[in-house]
Amino acid sequence: MDVKIEPSWKEVLKDEFSKPYFQHIVLHIKTEKSQGKTIYPPGSLIFNAFNTTAFDKVKVVILGQDPYHGPGQAHGLCFSVQHGVPPPPSLINIYKELHADTGVSIPNHGNLTRWAEQGVFLLNASLTVRAAEPMSHARIGWAEFTDTVIKKISTLKSNIVFILWGKFAQEKRSLIDENNHCILRSVHPSPLSANAGFFGCKHFSKTNEYLVSKGIDPIDWTL
């Protein structure tokens, strides 16, 4: 199968695209589209995280769970929304912590592409979702694919910062070699939990401290 994805990722993941589970993902999405169902993000943006942050450029991984399921929101980068869409509550809390931690001004938009272009790989565990149906594609095979992606980063790269917010993301900890990478964990930035340890986690400054300690250029978190 010829999957349109950035060349360095295509090389790393080439074996996955021919496996039955991946064929099932493609068939499932095609079937739902043929039934008139709306799938987010649009097809050209399903692999946006990969196409914006080449495998060779990954410095930081932020793991999300599910794409946004409202019109115009999802564009293939976790926690990020397209320009013109109001930042969702969790992203607003991310911005609050970013500002408190680093002094970076809170932006008036929710598009995190600038982070992705610097090596922050914004990966959702599921890469698609049906409109208005959260987690609707959580069991169609994406988890096997994105778990493999995490394992490939862990195995083939060194000194990556993995940022795991919330219980779901922290369950992926077992896929990461903790002796070779930095893992930062906290509760989820959702309004339901942010006051229980997300605020004050200082993950943005800690990320840059780690990168600099390894001789890697830090992230400019300004948006």
Short mmCIF file of C-alpha atoms in Angstrom, two decimals:
data_model
loop_
_atom_site.label_atom_id
_atom_site.label_comp_id
_atom_site.label_asym_id
_atom_site.label_seq_id
_atom_site.Cartn_x
_atom_site.Cartn_y
_atom_site.Cartn_z
CA MET A 1 0.00 0.00 0.00
CA ASP A 2 1.36 3.42 -0.98
CA VAL A 3 0.67 5.59 2.05
CA LYS A 4 1.38 9.29 1.50
CA ILE A 5 3.65 10.07 4.43
CA GLU A 6 6.95 11.92 4.91
CA PRO A 7 9.89 9.82 3.53
CA SER A 8 11.82 9.25 6.78
CA TRP A 9 8.65 7.98 8.46
CA LYS A 10 7.80 5.87 5.42
CA GLU A 11 11.14 4.11 5.77
CA VAL A 12 10.73 3.53 9.51
CA LEU A 13 7.12 2.31 9.22
CA LYS A 14 7.19 0.57 5.83
CA ASP A 15 6.51 -2.88 7.31
CA GLU A 16 3.34 -1.66 9.06
CA PHE A 17 1.51 -0.53 5.94
CA SER A 18 1.30 -4.05 4.54
CA LYS A 19 0.06 -5.69 7.76
CA PRO A 20 -3.57 -6.88 8.03
CA TYR A 21 -4.45 -4.49 10.85
CA PHE A 22 -3.46 -1.48 8.74
CA GLN A 23 -5.42 -2.77 5.77
CA HIS A 24 -8.38 -3.05 8.14
CA ILE A 25 -8.01 0.61 9.20
CA VAL A 26 -8.06 1.75 5.58
CA LEU A 27 -11.05 -0.44 4.71
CA HIS A 28 -12.96 0.72 7.79
CA ILE A 29 -12.50 4.40 6.94
CA LYS A 30 -13.35 3.88 3.27
CA THR A 31 -16.49 1.97 4.23
CA GLU A 32 -17.69 4.68 6.61
CA LYS A 33 -17.05 7.37 4.02
CA SER A 34 -19.01 5.38 1.43
CA GLN A 35 -21.88 5.32 3.93
CA GLY A 36 -21.86 9.11 4.03
CA LYS A 37 -20.22 9.46 7.43
CA THR A 38 -17.92 12.42 8.10
CA ILE A 39 -14.42 11.54 9.29
CA TYR A 40 -12.03 13.95 10.98
CA PRO A 41 -9.43 15.11 10.18
CA PRO A 42 -9.67 15.27 6.37
CA GLY A 43 -7.72 12.55 4.58
CA SER A 44 -4.86 14.86 3.62
CA LEU A 45 -4.27 15.68 7.31
CA ILE A 46 -4.49 12.21 8.89
CA PHE A 47 -0.68 11.98 8.89
CA ASN A 48 -0.08 15.69 9.49
CA ALA A 49 1.98 15.06 12.64
CA PHE A 50 4.32 12.83 10.63
CA ASN A 51 4.50 15.16 7.63
CA THR A 52 5.22 18.21 9.79
CA THR A 53 7.76 16.54 12.10
CA ALA A 54 10.05 14.18 10.18
CA PHE A 55 11.33 11.15 12.09
CA ASP A 56 14.86 12.53 11.89
CA LYS A 57 13.74 15.82 13.50
CA VAL A 58 11.76 14.48 16.50
CA LYS A 59 13.00 15.89 19.83
CA VAL A 60 9.83 15.79 21.94
CA VAL A 61 6.71 13.58 21.84
CA ILE A 62 3.41 14.82 23.27
CA LEU A 63 0.81 12.08 23.29
CA GLY A 64 -2.92 12.72 22.92
CA GLN A 65 -5.77 10.27 22.76
CA ASP A 66 -8.38 11.12 20.13
CA PRO A 67 -8.77 13.78 17.41
CA TYR A 68 -11.27 16.53 18.04
CA HIS A 69 -14.66 15.52 16.64
CA GLY A 70 -16.17 18.94 15.84
CA PRO A 71 -16.22 20.68 12.45
CA GLY A 72 -12.94 22.32 11.46
CA GLN A 73 -11.11 21.42 14.66
CA ALA A 74 -8.86 18.41 14.04
CA HIS A 75 -5.90 18.78 11.73
CA GLY A 76 -3.71 15.85 12.68
CA LEU A 77 -1.76 17.37 15.60
CA CYS A 78 -2.81 16.41 19.12
CA PHE A 79 -4.31 19.19 21.28
CA SER A 80 -4.08 21.57 18.30
CA VAL A 81 -6.94 23.19 16.39
CA GLN A 82 -6.92 25.03 13.11
CA HIS A 83 -6.76 28.81 12.92
CA GLY A 84 -10.17 30.38 13.43
CA VAL A 85 -11.31 27.66 15.85
CA PRO A 86 -11.41 28.68 19.55
CA PRO A 87 -8.86 26.78 21.68
CA PRO A 88 -10.61 23.93 23.57
CA PRO A 89 -10.51 23.85 27.39
CA SER A 90 -7.52 21.49 27.72
CA LEU A 91 -5.47 23.62 25.34
CA ILE A 92 -6.38 26.75 27.29
CA ASN A 93 -4.97 25.06 30.40
CA ILE A 94 -1.83 24.05 28.48
CA TYR A 95 -1.37 27.69 27.56
CA LYS A 96 -1.88 28.78 31.19
CA GLU A 97 0.82 26.39 32.38
CA LEU A 98 3.13 27.39 29.52
CA HIS A 99 2.79 31.04 30.52
CA ALA A 100 3.28 30.36 34.24
CA ASP A 101 6.28 28.12 33.54
CA THR A 102 8.14 30.08 30.85
CA GLY A 103 6.54 33.51 30.59
CA VAL A 104 5.49 32.86 26.99
CA SER A 105 2.43 34.96 26.12
CA ILE A 106 -0.85 33.09 25.78
CA PRO A 107 -1.65 33.06 22.04
CA ASN A 108 -5.00 34.05 20.56
CA HIS A 109 -5.26 30.85 18.52
CA GLY A 110 -4.95 27.10 19.04
CA ASN A 111 -2.67 26.06 16.18
CA LEU A 112 0.45 24.24 17.43
CA THR A 113 2.10 23.79 14.02
CA ARG A 114 5.05 25.95 15.05
CA TRP A 115 5.91 23.46 17.80
CA ALA A 116 5.66 20.57 15.36
CA GLU A 117 7.99 22.31 12.92
CA GLN A 118 10.65 22.47 15.66
CA GLY A 119 10.54 18.76 16.47
CA VAL A 120 7.59 18.43 18.85
CA PHE A 121 5.80 15.33 17.56
CA LEU A 122 2.10 15.83 18.40
CA LEU A 123 0.76 12.27 18.20
CA ASN A 124 -2.79 11.13 18.87
CA ALA A 125 -3.25 7.45 19.73
CA SER A 126 -6.11 7.35 17.19
CA LEU A 127 -5.55 9.28 13.99
CA THR A 128 -9.21 9.53 12.93
CA VAL A 129 -12.67 9.88 14.48
CA ARG A 130 -16.28 10.02 13.26
CA ALA A 131 -17.89 13.44 13.50
CA ALA A 132 -19.56 14.05 16.88
CA GLU A 133 -18.58 10.56 18.13
CA PRO A 134 -15.54 10.71 20.40
CA MET A 135 -13.38 7.57 20.54
CA SER A 136 -15.35 6.08 17.63
CA HIS A 137 -12.16 4.88 15.90
CA ALA A 138 -10.28 3.89 19.04
CA ARG A 139 -10.66 0.17 18.30
CA ILE A 140 -10.19 -0.04 14.54
CA GLY A 141 -6.43 -0.64 14.69
CA TRP A 142 -4.90 2.77 15.23
CA ALA A 143 -3.59 1.84 18.67
CA GLU A 144 -1.43 -0.91 17.18
CA PHE A 145 -0.03 1.54 14.66
CA THR A 146 0.69 4.38 17.07
CA ASP A 147 2.12 2.02 19.72
CA THR A 148 4.55 0.88 17.04
CA VAL A 149 5.40 4.50 16.27
CA ILE A 150 6.22 5.13 19.95
CA LYS A 151 8.35 1.97 20.13
CA LYS A 152 10.23 2.92 16.95
CA ILE A 153 11.06 6.35 18.35
CA SER A 154 12.18 4.77 21.63
CA THR A 155 14.32 2.11 19.94
CA LEU A 156 15.85 4.04 17.06
CA LYS A 157 16.43 7.46 18.67
CA SER A 158 18.06 8.77 21.85
CA ASN A 159 17.40 11.60 24.29
CA ILE A 160 13.76 12.19 23.36
CA VAL A 161 11.45 13.90 25.85
CA PHE A 162 8.15 12.01 26.12
CA ILE A 163 5.40 14.12 27.70
CA LEU A 164 2.59 11.96 29.09
CA TRP A 165 -0.42 13.88 30.36
CA GLY A 166 -3.16 11.81 31.98
CA LYS A 167 -3.75 8.14 32.70
CA PHE A 168 -4.20 7.10 29.07
CA ALA A 169 -0.90 8.62 27.95
CA GLN A 170 0.93 7.24 30.98
CA GLU A 171 -0.15 3.73 30.06
CA LYS A 172 2.22 4.06 27.07
CA ARG A 173 5.18 4.37 29.42
CA SER A 174 5.94 0.65 29.02
CA LEU A 175 6.70 1.23 25.33
CA ILE A 176 9.55 3.65 26.13
CA ASP A 177 13.13 2.87 27.18
CA GLU A 178 13.45 5.05 30.27
CA ASN A 179 17.23 4.59 30.35
CA ASN A 180 17.58 6.28 26.96
CA HIS A 181 14.92 8.99 27.12
CA CYS A 182 13.27 11.51 29.47
CA ILE A 183 9.67 10.85 30.53
CA LEU A 184 7.63 13.69 32.02
CA ARG A 185 4.27 12.75 33.56
CA SER A 186 1.34 14.60 35.07
CA VAL A 187 -2.44 14.51 35.24
CA HIS A 188 -4.33 15.59 32.12
CA PRO A 189 -4.74 19.32 31.39
CA SER A 190 -8.51 18.85 31.22
CA PRO A 191 -10.50 21.22 33.48
CA LEU A 192 -11.55 18.09 35.39
CA SER A 193 -8.01 17.35 36.54
CA ALA A 194 -5.64 20.25 35.80
CA ASN A 195 -5.73 21.54 39.38
CA ALA A 196 -4.61 18.12 40.66
CA GLY A 197 -1.06 18.43 39.39
CA PHE A 198 -0.96 19.67 35.82
CA PHE A 199 -0.66 23.30 36.88
CA GLY A 200 2.86 23.67 38.22
CA CYS A 201 4.31 20.64 36.45
CA LYS A 202 6.76 22.90 34.56
CA HIS A 203 7.04 20.42 31.69
CA PHE A 204 7.95 23.08 29.14
CA SER A 205 11.01 24.36 31.02
CA LYS A 206 11.96 20.82 32.09
CA THR A 207 11.86 19.71 28.46
CA ASN A 208 14.29 22.41 27.44
CA GLU A 209 16.56 21.80 30.42
CA TYR A 210 16.86 18.16 29.39
CA LEU A 211 17.44 18.94 25.71
CA VAL A 212 20.14 21.49 26.50
CA SER A 213 21.81 19.03 28.89
CA LYS A 214 22.14 16.64 25.94
CA GLY A 215 23.50 19.29 23.58
CA ILE A 216 20.18 19.59 21.69
CA ASP A 217 18.66 22.93 20.72
CA PRO A 218 15.71 23.78 22.99
CA ILE A 219 12.16 24.39 21.78
CA ASP A 220 10.95 27.94 21.32
CA TRP A 221 7.47 27.52 22.79
CA THR A 222 6.26 30.89 21.48
CA LEU A 223 3.21 30.64 19.23
#
